[in-house]
PDB file of C-alpha atoms in Angstrom:
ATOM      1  CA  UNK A   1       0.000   0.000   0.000  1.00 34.00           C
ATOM      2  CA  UNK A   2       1.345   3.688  -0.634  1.00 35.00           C
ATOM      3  CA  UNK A   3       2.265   6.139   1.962  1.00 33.00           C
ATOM      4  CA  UNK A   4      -0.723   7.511   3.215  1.00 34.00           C
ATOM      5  CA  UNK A   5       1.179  10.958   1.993  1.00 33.00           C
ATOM      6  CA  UNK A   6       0.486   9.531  -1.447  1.00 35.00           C
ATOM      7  CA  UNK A   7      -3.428   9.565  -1.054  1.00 35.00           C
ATOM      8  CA  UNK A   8      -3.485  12.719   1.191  1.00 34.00           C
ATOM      9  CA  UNK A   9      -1.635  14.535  -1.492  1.00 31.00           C
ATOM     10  CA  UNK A  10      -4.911  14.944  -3.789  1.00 35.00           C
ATOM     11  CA  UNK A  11      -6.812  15.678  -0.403  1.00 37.00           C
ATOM     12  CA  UNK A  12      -4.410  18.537   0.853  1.00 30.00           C
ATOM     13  CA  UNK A  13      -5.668  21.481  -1.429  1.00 29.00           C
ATOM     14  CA  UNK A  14      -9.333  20.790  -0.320  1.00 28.00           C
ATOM     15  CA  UNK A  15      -8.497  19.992   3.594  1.00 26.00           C
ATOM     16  CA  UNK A  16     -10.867  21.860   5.791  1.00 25.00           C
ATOM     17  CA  UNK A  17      -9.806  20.826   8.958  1.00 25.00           C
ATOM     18  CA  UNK A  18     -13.443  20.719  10.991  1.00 26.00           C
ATOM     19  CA  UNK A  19     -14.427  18.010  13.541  1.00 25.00           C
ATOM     20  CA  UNK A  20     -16.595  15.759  12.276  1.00 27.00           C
ATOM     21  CA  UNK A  21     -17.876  12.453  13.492  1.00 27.00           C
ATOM     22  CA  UNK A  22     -20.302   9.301  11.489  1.00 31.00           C
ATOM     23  CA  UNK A  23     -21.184   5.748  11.512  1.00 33.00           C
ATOM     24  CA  UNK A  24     -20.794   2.943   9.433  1.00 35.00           C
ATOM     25  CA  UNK A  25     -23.860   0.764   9.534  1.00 36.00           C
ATOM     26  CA  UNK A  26     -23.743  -2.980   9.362  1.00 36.00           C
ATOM     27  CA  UNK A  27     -26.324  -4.512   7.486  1.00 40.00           C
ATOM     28  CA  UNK A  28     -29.090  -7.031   8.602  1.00 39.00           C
ATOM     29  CA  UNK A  29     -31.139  -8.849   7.302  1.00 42.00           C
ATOM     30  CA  UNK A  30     -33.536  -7.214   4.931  1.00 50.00           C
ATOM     31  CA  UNK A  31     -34.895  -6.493   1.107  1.00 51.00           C
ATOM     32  CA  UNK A  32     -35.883  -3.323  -0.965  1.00 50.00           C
ATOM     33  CA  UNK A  33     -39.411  -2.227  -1.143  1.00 53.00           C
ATOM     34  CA  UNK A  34     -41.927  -4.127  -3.921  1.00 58.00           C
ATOM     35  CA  UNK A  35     -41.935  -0.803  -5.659  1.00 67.00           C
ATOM     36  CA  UNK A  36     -38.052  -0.283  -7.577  1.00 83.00           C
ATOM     37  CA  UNK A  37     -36.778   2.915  -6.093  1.00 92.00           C
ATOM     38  CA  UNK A  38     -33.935   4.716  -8.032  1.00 93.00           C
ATOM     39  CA  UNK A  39     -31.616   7.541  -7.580  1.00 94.00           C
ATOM     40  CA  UNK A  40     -29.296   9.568 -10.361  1.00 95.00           C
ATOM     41  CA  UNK A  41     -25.777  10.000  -9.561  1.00 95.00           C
ATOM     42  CA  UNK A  42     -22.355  10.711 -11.895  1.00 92.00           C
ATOM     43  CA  UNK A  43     -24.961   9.758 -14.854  1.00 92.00           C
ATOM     44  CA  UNK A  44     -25.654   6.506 -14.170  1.00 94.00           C
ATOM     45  CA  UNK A  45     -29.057   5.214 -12.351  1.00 95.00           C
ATOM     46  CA  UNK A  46     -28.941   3.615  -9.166  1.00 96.00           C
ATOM     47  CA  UNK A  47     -31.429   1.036  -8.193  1.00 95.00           C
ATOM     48  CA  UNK A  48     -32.562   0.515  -4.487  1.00 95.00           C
ATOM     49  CA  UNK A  49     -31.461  -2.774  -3.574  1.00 94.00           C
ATOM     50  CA  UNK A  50     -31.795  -3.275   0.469  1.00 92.00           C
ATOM     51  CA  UNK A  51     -33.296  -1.891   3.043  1.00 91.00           C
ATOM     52  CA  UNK A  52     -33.218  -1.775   6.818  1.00 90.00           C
ATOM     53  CA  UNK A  53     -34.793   0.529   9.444  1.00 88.00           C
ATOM     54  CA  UNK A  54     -32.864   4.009   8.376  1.00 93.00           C
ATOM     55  CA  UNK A  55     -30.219   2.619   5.923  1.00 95.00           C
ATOM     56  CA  UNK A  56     -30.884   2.129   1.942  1.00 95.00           C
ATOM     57  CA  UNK A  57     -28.141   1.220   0.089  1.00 96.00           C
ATOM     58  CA  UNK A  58     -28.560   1.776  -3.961  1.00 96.00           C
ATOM     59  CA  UNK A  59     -25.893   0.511  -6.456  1.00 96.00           C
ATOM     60  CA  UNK A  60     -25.575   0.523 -10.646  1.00 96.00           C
ATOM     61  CA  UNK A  61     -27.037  -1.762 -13.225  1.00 93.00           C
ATOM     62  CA  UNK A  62     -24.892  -5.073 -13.327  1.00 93.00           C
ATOM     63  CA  UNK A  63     -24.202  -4.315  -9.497  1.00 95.00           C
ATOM     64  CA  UNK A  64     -26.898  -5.898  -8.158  1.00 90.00           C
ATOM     65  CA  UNK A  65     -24.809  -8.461  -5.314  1.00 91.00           C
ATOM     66  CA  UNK A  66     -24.253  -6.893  -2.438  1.00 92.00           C
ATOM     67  CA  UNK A  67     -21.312  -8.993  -1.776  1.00 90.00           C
ATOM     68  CA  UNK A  68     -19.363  -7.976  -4.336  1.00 93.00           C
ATOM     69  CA  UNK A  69     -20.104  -4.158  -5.732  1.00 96.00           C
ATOM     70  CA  UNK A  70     -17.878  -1.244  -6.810  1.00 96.00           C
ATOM     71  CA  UNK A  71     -19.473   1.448  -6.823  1.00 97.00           C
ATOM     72  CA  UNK A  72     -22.587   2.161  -3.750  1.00 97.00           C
ATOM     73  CA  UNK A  73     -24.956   5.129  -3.015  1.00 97.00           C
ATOM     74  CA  UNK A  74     -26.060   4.563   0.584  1.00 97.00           C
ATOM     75  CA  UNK A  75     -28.536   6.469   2.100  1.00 96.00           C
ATOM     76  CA  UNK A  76     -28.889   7.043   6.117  1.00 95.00           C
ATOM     77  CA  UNK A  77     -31.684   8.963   8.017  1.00 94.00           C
ATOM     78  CA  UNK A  78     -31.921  10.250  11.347  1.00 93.00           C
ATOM     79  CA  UNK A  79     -35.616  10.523  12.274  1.00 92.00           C
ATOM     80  CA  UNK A  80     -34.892  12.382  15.633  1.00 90.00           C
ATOM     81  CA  UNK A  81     -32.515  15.017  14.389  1.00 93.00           C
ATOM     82  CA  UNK A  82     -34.030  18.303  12.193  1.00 89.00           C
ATOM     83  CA  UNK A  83     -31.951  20.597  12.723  1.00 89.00           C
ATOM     84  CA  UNK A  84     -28.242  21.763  12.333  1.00 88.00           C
ATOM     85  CA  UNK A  85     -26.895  21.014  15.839  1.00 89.00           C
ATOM     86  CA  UNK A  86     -28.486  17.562  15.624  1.00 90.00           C
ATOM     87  CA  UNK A  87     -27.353  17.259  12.188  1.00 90.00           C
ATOM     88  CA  UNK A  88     -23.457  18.003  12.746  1.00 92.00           C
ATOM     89  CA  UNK A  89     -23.734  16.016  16.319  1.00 92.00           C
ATOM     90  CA  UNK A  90     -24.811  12.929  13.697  1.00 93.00           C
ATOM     91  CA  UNK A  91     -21.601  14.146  11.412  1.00 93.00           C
ATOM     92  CA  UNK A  92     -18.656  13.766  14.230  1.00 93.00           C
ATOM     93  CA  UNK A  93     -20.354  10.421  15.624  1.00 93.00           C
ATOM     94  CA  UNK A  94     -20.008   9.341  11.927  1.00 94.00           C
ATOM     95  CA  UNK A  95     -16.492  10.589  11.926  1.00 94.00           C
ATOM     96  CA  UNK A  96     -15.283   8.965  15.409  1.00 94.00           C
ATOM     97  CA  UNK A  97     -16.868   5.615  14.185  1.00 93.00           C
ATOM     98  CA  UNK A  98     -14.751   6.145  10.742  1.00 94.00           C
ATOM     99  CA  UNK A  99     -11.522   6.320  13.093  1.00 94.00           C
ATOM    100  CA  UNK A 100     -12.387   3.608  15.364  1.00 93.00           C
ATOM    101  CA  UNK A 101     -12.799   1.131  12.214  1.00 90.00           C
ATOM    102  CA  UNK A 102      -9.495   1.715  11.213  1.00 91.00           C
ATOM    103  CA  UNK A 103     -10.349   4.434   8.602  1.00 94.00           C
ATOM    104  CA  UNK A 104      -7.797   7.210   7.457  1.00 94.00           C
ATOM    105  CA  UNK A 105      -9.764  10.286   6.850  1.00 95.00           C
ATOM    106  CA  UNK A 106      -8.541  12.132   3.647  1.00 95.00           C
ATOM    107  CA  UNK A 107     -10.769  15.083   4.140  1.00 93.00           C
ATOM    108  CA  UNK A 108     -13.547  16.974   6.253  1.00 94.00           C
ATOM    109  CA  UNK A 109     -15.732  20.240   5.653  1.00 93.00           C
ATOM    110  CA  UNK A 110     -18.571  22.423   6.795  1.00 91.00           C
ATOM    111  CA  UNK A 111     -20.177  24.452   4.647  1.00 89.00           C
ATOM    112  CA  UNK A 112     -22.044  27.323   6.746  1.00 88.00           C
ATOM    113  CA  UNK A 113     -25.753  27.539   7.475  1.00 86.00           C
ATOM    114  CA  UNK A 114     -27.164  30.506   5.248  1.00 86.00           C
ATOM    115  CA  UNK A 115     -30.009  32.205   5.237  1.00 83.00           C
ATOM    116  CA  UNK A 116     -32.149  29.801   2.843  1.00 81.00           C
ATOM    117  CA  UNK A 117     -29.667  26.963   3.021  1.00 81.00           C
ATOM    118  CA  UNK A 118     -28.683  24.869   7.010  1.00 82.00           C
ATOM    119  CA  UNK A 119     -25.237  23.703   7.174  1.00 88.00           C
ATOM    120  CA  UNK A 120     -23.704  20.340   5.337  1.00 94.00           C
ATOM    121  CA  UNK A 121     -20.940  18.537   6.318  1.00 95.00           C
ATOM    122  CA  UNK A 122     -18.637  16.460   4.517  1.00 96.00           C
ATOM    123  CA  UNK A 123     -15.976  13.856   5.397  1.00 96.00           C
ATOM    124  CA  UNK A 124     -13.715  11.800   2.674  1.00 97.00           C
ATOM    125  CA  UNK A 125     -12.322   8.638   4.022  1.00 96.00           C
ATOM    126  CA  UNK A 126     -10.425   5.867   3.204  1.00 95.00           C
ATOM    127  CA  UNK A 127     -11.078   2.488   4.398  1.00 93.00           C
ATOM    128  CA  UNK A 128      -8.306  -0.518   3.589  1.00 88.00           C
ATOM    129  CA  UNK A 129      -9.160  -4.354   4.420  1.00 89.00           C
ATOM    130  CA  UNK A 130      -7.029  -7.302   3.245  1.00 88.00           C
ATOM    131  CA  UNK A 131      -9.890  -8.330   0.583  1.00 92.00           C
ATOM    132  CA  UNK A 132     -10.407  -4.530  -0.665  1.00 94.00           C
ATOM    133  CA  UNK A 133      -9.848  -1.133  -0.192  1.00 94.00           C
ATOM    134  CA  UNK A 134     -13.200   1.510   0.008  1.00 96.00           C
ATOM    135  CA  UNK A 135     -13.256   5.211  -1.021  1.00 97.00           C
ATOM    136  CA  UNK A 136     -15.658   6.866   1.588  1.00 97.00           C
ATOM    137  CA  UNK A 137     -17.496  10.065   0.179  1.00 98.00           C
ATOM    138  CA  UNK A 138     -19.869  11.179   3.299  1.00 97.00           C
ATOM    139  CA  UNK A 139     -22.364  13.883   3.222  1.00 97.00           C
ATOM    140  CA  UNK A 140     -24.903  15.265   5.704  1.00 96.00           C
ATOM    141  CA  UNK A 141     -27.634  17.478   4.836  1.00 94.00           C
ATOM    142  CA  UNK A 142     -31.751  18.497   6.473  1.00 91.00           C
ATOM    143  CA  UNK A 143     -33.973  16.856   3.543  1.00 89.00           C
ATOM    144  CA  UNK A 144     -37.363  17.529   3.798  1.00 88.00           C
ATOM    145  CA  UNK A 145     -37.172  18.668   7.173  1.00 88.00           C
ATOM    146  CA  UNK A 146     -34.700  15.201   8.553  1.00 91.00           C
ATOM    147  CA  UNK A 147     -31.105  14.760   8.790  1.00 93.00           C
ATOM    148  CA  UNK A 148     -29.736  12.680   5.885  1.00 95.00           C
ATOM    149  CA  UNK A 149     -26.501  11.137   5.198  1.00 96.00           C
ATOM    150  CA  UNK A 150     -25.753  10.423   1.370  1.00 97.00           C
ATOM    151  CA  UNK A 151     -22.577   8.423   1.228  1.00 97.00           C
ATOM    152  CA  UNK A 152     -20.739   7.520  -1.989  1.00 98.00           C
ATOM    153  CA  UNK A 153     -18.566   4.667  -1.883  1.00 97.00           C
ATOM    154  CA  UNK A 154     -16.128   3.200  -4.330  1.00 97.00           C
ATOM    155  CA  UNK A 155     -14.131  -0.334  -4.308  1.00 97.00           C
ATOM    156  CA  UNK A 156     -11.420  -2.100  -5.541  1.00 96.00           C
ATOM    157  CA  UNK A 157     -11.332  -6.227  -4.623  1.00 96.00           C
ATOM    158  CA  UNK A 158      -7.893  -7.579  -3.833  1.00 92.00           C
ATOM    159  CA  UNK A 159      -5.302  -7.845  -1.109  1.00 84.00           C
ATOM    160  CA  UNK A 160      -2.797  -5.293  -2.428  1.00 87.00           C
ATOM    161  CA  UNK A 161      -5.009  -1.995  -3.881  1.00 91.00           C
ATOM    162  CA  UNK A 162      -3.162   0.728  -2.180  1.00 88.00           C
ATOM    163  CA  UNK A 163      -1.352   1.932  -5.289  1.00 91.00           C
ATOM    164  CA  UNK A 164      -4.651   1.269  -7.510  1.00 94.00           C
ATOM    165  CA  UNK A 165      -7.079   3.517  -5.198  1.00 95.00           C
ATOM    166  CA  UNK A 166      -4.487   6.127  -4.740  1.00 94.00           C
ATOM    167  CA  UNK A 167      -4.568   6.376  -8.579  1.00 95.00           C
ATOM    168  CA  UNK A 168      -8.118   5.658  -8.295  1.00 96.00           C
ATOM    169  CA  UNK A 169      -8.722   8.992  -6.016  1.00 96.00           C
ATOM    170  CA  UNK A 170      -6.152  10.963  -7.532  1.00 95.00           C
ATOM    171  CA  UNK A 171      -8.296  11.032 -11.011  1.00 96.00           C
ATOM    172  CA  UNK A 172     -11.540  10.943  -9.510  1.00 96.00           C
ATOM    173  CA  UNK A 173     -12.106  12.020  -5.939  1.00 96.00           C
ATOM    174  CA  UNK A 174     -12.198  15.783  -6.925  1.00 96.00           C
ATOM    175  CA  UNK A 175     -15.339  14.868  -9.567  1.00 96.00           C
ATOM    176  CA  UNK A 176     -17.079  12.701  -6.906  1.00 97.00           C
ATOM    177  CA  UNK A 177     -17.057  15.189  -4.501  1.00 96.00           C
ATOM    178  CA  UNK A 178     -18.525  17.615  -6.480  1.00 95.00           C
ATOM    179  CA  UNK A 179     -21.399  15.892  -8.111  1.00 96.00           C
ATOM    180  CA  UNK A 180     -21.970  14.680  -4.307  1.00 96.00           C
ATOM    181  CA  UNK A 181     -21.942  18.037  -2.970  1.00 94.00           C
ATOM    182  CA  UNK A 182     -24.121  19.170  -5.771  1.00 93.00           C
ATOM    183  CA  UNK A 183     -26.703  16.098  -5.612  1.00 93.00           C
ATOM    184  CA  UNK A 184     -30.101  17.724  -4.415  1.00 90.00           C
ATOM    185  CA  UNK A 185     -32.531  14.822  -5.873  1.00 90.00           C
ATOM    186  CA  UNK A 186     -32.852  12.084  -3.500  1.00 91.00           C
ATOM    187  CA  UNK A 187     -35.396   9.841  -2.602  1.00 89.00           C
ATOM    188  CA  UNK A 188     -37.507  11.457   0.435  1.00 86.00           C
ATOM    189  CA  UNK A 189     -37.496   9.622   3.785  1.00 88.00           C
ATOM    190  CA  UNK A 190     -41.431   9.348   3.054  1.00 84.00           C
ATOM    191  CA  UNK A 191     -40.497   7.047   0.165  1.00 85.00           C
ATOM    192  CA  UNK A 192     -37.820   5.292   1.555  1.00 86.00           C
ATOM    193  CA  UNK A 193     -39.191   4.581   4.563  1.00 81.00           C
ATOM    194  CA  UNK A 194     -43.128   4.822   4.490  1.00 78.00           C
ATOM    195  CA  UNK A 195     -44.106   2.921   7.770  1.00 75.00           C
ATOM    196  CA  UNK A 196     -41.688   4.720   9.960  1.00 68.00           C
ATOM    197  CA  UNK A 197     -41.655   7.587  11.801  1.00 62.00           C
TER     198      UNK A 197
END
């Protein structure tokens, strides 16, 4: 694996440095609705494909085993939080629960609350495993009125992909970030998650 200098040298002229905190979810046991639910990211569609309480995970055509996908849209509500102090407290949980699973975090950033807009938050993280190695694009955002997360992950299978995701970032972690940051159609929590709170 590279130097984690290597990978942070693409992150460097965007680090913000803001505490942040998250959580990775791990799944159970569950299925998407009857009804196909889809999301649009980096021009491809992404199909709903499981479901469980407050996490939906989406991934690509051709993508459809969960065991074994490269590229993932996961979605995360927080039905108790609607507001921007609840909403960055659900950020820097996310972000301690990064570091605790062994996670090297390439990037954070808050972008202020305006007048018509609350605050987002934003963390970039790396996560390396002997089978694979997982690009972590993490943001959180109030939609329709609930915190969200909206996390875009990337993979690459194998026991050596340092030197293939630092390549892997380097051309397309700038891009991804972006079209995250500037993703405003996402399935409501209504759809996703019509029995719950």
């Amino acid at each position: 694996m590279p130097s984690p200098l290597g990978l942070r040298r693409w992150a460097t002229p965007l680090l913000v440095a803001v505490a942040l905190s998250g959580a990775m979810a791990t799944p159970a046991a569950a299925g998407p609705p009857a009804t196909p639910v889809t999301l649009d990211f980096s021009g491809q569609t992404y199909r709903l494909r499981w479901s469980s309480q407050h996490q939906h995970e989406f991934t690509p055509a051709g993508q459809d085993d969960l065991s074994r996908w490269t590229d993932m849209v996961t979605i995360n509500t927080y039905p108790g939080v609607s507001d921007g102090e609840g909403l960055a407290e659900m950020a820097n949980r996310a972000l301690g629960n990064y570091r605790r699973h062994g996670a090297t975090v390439l990037r954070t950033a808050s972008i202020p609350r305006t007048a018509d807009r609350p605050a987002e938050h934003l963390v970039v993280a790396l996560f390396p495993s002997r089978a694979f190695s997982e690009a972590v694009f993490a943001r959180w955002r109030l939609t329709d009125g609930r915190g969200t997360a909206v996390i875009v992950s990337h993979r690459i299978y194998g026991p050596k992909t340092g030197d293939a995701m630092a390549a892997w970032l380097q051309a397309n972690g700038p891009a991804v970030e972006r079209r995250l940051m500037a993703l405003d159609l996402i399935p409501s929590y209504r759809v996703l998650e019509p029995a719950g709170p």
